[in-house]
mmCIF file of C-alpha atoms and ligand atoms in Angstrom:
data_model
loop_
_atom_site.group_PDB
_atom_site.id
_atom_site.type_symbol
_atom_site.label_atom_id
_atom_site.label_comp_id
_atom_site.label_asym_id
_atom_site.label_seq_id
_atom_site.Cartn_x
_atom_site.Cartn_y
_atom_site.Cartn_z
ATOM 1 C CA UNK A 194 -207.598 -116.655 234.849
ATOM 2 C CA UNK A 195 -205.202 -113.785 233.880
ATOM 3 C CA UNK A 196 -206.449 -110.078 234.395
ATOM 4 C CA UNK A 197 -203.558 -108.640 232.155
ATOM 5 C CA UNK A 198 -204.570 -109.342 228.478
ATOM 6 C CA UNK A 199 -201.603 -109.907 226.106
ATOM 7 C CA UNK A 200 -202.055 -108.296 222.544
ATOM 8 C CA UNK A 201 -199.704 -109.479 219.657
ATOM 9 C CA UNK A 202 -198.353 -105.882 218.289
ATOM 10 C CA UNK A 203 -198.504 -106.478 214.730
ATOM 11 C CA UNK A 204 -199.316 -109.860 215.493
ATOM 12 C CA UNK A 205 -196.352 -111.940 216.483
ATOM 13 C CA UNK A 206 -194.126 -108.950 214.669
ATOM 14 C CA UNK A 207 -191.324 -110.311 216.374
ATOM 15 C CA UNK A 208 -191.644 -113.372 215.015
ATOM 16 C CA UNK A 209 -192.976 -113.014 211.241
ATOM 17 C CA UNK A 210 -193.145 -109.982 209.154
ATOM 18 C CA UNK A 211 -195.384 -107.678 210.796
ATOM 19 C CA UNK A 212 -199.428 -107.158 210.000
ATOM 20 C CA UNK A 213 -199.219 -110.241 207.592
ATOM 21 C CA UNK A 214 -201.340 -113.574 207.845
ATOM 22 C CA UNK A 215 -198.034 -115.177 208.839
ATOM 23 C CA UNK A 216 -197.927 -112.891 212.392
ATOM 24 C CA UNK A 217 -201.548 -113.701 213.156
ATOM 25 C CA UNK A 218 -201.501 -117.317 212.727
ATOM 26 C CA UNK A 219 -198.127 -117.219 214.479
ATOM 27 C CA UNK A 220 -200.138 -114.891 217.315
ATOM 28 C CA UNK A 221 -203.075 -117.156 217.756
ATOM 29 C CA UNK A 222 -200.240 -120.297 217.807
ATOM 30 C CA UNK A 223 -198.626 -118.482 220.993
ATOM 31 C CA UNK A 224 -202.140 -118.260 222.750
ATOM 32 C CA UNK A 225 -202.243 -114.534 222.763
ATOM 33 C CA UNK A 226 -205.371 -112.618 223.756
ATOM 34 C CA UNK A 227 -206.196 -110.365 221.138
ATOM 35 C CA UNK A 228 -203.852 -108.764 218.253
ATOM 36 C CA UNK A 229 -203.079 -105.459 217.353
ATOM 37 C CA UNK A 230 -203.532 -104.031 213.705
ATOM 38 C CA UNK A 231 -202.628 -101.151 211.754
ATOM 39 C CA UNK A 232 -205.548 -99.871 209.006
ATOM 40 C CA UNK A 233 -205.030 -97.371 206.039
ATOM 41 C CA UNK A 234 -207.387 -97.108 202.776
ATOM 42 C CA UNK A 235 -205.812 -97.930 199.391
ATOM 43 C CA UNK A 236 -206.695 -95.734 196.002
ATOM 44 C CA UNK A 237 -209.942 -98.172 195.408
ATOM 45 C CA UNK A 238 -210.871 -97.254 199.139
ATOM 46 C CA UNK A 239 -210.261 -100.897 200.753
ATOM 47 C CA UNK A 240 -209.210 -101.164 204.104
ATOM 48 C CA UNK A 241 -205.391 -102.328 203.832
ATOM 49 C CA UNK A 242 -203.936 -104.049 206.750
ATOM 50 C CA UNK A 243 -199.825 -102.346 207.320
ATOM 51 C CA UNK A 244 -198.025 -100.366 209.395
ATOM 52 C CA UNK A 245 -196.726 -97.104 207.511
ATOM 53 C CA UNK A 246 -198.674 -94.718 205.212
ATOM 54 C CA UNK A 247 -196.177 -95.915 202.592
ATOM 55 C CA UNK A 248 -195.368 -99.324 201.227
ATOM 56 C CA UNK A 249 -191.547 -98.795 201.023
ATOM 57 C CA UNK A 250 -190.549 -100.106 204.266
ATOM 58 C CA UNK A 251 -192.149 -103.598 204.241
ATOM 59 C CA UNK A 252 -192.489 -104.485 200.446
ATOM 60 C CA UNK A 253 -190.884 -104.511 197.147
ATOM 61 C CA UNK A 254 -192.508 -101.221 195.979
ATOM 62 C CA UNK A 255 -192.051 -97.369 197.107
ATOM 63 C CA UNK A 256 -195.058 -94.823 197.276
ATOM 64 C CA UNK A 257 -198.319 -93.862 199.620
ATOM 65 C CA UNK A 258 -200.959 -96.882 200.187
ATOM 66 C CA UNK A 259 -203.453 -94.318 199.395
ATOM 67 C CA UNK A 260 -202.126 -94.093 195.337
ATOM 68 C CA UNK A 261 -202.494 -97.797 194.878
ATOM 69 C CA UNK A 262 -205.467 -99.850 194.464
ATOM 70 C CA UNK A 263 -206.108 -103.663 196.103
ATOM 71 C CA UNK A 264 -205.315 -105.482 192.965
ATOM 72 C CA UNK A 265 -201.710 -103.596 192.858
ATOM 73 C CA UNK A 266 -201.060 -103.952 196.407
ATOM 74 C CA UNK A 267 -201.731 -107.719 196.161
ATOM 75 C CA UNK A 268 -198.652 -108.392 193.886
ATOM 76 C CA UNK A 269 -196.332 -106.989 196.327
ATOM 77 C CA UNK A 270 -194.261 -109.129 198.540
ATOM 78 C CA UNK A 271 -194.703 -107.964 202.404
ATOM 79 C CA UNK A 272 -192.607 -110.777 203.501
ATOM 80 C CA UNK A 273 -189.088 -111.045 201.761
ATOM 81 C CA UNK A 274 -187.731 -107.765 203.847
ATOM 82 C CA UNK A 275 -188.175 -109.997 207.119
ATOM 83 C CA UNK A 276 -186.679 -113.146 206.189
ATOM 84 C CA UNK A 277 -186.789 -115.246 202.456
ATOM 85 C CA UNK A 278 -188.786 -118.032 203.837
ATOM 86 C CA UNK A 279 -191.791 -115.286 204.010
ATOM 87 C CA UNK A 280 -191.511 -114.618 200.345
ATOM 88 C CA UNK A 281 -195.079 -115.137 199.738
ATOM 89 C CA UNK A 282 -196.746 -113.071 202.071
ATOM 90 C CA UNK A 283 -199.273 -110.493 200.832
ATOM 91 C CA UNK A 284 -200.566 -107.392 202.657
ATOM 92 C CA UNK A 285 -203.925 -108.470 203.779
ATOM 93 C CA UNK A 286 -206.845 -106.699 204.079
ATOM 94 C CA UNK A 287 -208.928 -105.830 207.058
ATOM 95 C CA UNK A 288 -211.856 -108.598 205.728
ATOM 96 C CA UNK A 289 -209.293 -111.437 205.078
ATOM 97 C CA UNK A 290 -208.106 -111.095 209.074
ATOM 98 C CA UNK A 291 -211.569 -110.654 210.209
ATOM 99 C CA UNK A 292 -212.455 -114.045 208.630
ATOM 100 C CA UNK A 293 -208.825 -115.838 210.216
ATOM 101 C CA UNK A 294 -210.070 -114.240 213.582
ATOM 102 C CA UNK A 295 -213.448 -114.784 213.845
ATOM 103 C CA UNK A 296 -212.717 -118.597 213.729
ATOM 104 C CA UNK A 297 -210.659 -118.052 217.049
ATOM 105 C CA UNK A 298 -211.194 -116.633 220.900
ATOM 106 C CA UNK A 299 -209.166 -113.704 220.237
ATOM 107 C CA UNK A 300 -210.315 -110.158 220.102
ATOM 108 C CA UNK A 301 -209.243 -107.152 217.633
ATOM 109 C CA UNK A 302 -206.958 -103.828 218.563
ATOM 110 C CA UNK A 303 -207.597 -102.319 215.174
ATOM 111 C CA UNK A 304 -205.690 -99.139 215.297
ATOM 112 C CA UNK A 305 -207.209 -96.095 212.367
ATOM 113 C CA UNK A 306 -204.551 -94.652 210.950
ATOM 114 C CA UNK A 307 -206.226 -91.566 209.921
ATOM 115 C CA UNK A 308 -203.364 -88.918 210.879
ATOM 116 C CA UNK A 309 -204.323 -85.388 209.017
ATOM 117 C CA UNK A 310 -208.090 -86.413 207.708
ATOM 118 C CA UNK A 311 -206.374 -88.759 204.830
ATOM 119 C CA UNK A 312 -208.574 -91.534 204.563
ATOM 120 C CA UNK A 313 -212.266 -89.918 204.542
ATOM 121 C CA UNK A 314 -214.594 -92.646 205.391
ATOM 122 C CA UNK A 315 -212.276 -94.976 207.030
ATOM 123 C CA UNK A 316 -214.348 -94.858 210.667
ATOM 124 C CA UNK A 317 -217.467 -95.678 208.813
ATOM 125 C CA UNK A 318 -215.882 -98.624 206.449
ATOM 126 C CA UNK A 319 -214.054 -100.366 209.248
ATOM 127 C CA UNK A 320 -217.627 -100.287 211.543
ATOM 128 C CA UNK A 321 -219.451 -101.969 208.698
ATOM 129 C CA UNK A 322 -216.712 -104.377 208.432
ATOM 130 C CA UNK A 323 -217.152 -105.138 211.918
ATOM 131 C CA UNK A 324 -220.970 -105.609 211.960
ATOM 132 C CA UNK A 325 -221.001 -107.599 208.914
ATOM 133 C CA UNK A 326 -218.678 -109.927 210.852
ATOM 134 C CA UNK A 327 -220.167 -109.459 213.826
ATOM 135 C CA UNK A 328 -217.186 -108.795 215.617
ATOM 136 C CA UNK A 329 -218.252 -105.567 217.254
ATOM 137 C CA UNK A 330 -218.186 -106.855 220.576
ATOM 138 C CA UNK A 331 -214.739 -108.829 220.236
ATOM 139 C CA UNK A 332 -213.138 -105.431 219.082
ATOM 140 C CA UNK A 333 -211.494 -102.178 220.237
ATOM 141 C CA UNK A 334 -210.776 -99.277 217.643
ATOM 142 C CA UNK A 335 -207.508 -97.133 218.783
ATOM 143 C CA UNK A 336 -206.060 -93.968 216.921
ATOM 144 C CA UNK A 337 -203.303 -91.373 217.978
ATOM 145 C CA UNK A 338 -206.262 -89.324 216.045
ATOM 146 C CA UNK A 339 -208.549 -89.020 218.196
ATOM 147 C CA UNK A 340 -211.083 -86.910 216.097
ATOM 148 C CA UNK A 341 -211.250 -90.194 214.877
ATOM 149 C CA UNK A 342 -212.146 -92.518 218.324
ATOM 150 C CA UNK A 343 -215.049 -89.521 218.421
ATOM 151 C CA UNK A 344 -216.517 -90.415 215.190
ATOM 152 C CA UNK A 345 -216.794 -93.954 216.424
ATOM 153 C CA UNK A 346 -218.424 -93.753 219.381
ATOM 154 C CA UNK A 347 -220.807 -91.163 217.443
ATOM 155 C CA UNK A 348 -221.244 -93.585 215.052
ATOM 156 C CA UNK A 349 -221.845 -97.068 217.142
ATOM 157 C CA UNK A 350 -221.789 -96.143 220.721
ATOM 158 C CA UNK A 351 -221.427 -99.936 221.782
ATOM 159 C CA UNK A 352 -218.031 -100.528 220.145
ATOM 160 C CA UNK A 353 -214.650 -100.146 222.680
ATOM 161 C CA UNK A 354 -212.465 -97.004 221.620
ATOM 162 C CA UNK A 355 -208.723 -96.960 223.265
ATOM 163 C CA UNK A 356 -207.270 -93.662 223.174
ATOM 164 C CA UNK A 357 -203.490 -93.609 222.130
ATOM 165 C CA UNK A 358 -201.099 -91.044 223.178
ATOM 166 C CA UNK A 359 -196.943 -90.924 223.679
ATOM 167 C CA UNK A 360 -196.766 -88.010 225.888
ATOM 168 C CA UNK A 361 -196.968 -87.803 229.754
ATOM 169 C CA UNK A 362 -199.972 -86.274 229.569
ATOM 170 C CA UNK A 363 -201.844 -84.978 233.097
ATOM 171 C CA UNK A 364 -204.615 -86.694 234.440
ATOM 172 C CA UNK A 365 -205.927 -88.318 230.979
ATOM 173 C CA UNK A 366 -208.621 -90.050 232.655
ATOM 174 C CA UNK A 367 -210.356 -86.593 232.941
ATOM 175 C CA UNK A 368 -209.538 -86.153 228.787
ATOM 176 C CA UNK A 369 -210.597 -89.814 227.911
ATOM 177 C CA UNK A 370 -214.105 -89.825 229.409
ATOM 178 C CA UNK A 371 -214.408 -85.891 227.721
ATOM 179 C CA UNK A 372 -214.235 -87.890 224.251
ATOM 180 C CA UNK A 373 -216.153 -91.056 225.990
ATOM 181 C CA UNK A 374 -212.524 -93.293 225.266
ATOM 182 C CA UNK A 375 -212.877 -96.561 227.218
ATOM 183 C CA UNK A 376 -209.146 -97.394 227.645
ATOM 184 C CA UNK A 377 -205.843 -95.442 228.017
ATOM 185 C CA UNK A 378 -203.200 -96.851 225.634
ATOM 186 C CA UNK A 379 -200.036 -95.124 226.699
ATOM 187 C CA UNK A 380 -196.932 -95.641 225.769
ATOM 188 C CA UNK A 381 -195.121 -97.762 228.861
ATOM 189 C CA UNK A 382 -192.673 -95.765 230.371
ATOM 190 C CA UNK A 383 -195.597 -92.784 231.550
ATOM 191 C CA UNK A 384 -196.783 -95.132 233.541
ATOM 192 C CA UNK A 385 -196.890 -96.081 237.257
ATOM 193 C CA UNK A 386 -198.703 -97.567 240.183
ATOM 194 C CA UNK A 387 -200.533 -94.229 241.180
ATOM 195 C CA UNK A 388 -201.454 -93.624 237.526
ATOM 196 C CA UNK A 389 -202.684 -97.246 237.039
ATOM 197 C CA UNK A 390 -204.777 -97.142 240.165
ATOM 198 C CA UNK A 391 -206.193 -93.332 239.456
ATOM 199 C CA UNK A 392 -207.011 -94.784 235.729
ATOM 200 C CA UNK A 393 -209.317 -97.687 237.451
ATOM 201 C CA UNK A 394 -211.012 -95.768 239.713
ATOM 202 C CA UNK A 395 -211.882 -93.737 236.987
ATOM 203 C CA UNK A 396 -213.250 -96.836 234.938
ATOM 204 C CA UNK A 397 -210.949 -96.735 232.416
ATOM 205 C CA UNK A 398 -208.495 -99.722 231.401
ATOM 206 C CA UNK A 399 -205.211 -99.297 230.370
ATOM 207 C CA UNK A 400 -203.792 -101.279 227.331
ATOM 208 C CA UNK A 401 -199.737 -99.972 227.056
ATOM 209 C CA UNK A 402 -197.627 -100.546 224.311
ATOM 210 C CA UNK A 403 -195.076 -101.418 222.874
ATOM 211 C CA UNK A 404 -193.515 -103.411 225.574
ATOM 212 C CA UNK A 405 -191.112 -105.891 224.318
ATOM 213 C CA UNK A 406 -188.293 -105.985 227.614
ATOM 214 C CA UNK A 407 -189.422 -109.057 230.079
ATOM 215 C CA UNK A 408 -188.514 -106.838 233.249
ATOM 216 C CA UNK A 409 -191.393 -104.281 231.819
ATOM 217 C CA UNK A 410 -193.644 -106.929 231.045
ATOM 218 C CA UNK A 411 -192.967 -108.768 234.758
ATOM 219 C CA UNK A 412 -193.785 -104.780 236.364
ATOM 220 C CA UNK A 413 -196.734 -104.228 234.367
ATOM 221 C CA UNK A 414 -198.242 -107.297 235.163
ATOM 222 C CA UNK A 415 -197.234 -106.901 238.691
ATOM 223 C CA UNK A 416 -199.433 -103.844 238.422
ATOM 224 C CA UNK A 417 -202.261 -105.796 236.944
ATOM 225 C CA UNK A 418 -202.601 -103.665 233.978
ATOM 226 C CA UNK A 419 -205.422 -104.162 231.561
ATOM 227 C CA UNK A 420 -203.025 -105.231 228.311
ATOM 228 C CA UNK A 421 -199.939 -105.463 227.635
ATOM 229 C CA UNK A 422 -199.264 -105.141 223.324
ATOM 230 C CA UNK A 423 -195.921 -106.647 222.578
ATOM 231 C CA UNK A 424 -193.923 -108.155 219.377
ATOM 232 C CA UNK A 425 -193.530 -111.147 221.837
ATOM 233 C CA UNK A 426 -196.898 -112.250 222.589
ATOM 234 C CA UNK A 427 -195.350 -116.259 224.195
ATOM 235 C CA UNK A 428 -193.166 -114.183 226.437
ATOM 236 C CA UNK A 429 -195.540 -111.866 227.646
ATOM 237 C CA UNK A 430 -198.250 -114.642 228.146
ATOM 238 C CA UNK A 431 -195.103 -116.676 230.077
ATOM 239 C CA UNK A 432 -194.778 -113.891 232.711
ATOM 240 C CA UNK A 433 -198.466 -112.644 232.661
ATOM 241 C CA UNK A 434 -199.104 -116.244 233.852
ATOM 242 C CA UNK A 435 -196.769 -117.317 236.255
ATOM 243 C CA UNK A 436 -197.669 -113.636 237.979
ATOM 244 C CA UNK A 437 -201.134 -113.821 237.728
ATOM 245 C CA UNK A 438 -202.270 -117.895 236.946
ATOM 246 C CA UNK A 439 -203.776 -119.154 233.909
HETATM 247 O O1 G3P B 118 -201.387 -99.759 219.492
HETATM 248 C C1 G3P B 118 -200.115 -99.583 219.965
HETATM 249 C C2 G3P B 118 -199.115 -99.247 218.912
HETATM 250 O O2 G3P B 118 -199.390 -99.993 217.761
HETATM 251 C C3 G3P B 118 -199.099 -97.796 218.583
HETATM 252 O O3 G3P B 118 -198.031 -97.418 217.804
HETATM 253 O O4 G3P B 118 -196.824 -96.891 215.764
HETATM 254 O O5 G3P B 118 -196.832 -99.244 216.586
HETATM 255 O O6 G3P B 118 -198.865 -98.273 215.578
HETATM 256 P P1 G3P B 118 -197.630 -97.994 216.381
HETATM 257 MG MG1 MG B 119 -200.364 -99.815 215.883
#
């Protein structure tokens, strides 16, 4: 059994338009561990599955997430940008990939993107979410906001937090267990062997992103990191395997 976990970034994003039904089925197709989502809060306060604050990017339509509500965000095409054949894709919301995942072994990286305080509420909604679906224990809530991983744990001290970060930051195992984080997600290229082992034997895991270059992924799982979140989920799985064994 593998030690490194591979998380679809996006789901298969490199694959299918990114955060759409289409990259999660495709994600769960390529046997990938868990998937990684983006979540925001539309005008009518529903979680919204995507990427950016603002639609323009990856639909048909230009403005903030936060001024529309569901019912407008569900006529926009989040597909057509990627490729024609993914005309019909919709941006989903939180509860329509909860249901397509619960069906499957694959856990959640739902990542709060709750930058500046602008979706009040958003910890609290995407907990319930969770409990109603009983998928506490088969997720892990990241956030470069990490006022935001606090309010979690505050709020349901049994769910995972990951704490994300870009910077080389010094000793952030000391930081993460000051705000109770149970995972480093760094970007790749801060880390090393030294750091990986000094994260361990400080209890933490490390899930890295976005690592999409099959040299990274062969190092990383070389160095038996924790999870590896890439827009390639069958390569990553492909290395992570022949490295470490089914
Ligand atoms: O969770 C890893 C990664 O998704 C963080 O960056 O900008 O792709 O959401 P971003
Ligand atoms: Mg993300």
């Amino acid at each position: 059994m593998s030690f490194t976990k591979v998380q679809a970034h996006r789901g298969a994003s490199g694959y299918a338009p990114e955060n759409t039904i289409a990259a999660f089925k495709k994600a769960i197709e390529m046997g990938a561990d868990g998937i990684e989502l983006d979540v925001h809060l539309s005008k009518d306060n529903e979680l919204i599955v995507m990427h950016d604050e603002m639609i323009n990017r990856t639909t048909n339509e230009k403005g903030l997430i936060k001024d529309f509500t569901l019912a407008e965000l569900k006529k926009l095409d989040a597909g057509s940008w990627f490729g024609v054949k993914f005309k019909n894709e919709r941006i989903p919301t939180l509860e329509e990939v909860l249901i397509l995942v619960k069906t499957t072994p694959l856990f959640l990286n739902i990542e709060i993107k709750a930058g500046y305080r602008m979706y009040k509420g958003i910890e609290e909604k995407v907990l319930a979410l969770l409990e109603k679906h009983n998928m506490i224990n088969r997720s892990i809530i990241s956030s470069f906001d990490h006022y935001s991983l606090v309010k979690i744990k505050q709020l349901n001290p049994k769910i995972k937090t990951g704490m994300l970060y870009s910077a080389s930051l010094f000793e952030p195992w000391q930081y993460a267990k000051s705000i109770k984080s149970d995972a480093l997600h760094p970007y790749y290229i801060t880390l090393n062997k030294d750091f990986i082992l000094n994260a361990y034997i400080n209890g933490l895991a490390i899930n890295t992103y976005t690592v999409n270059d099959e040299d990274v992924m062969t190092k990383l799982s070389r160095g038996r990191v924790s999870g590896i979140i890439t827009n390639y989920p069958d390569k990553a799985k492909k290395i992570v395997s022949s490295i470490q064994g089914n």
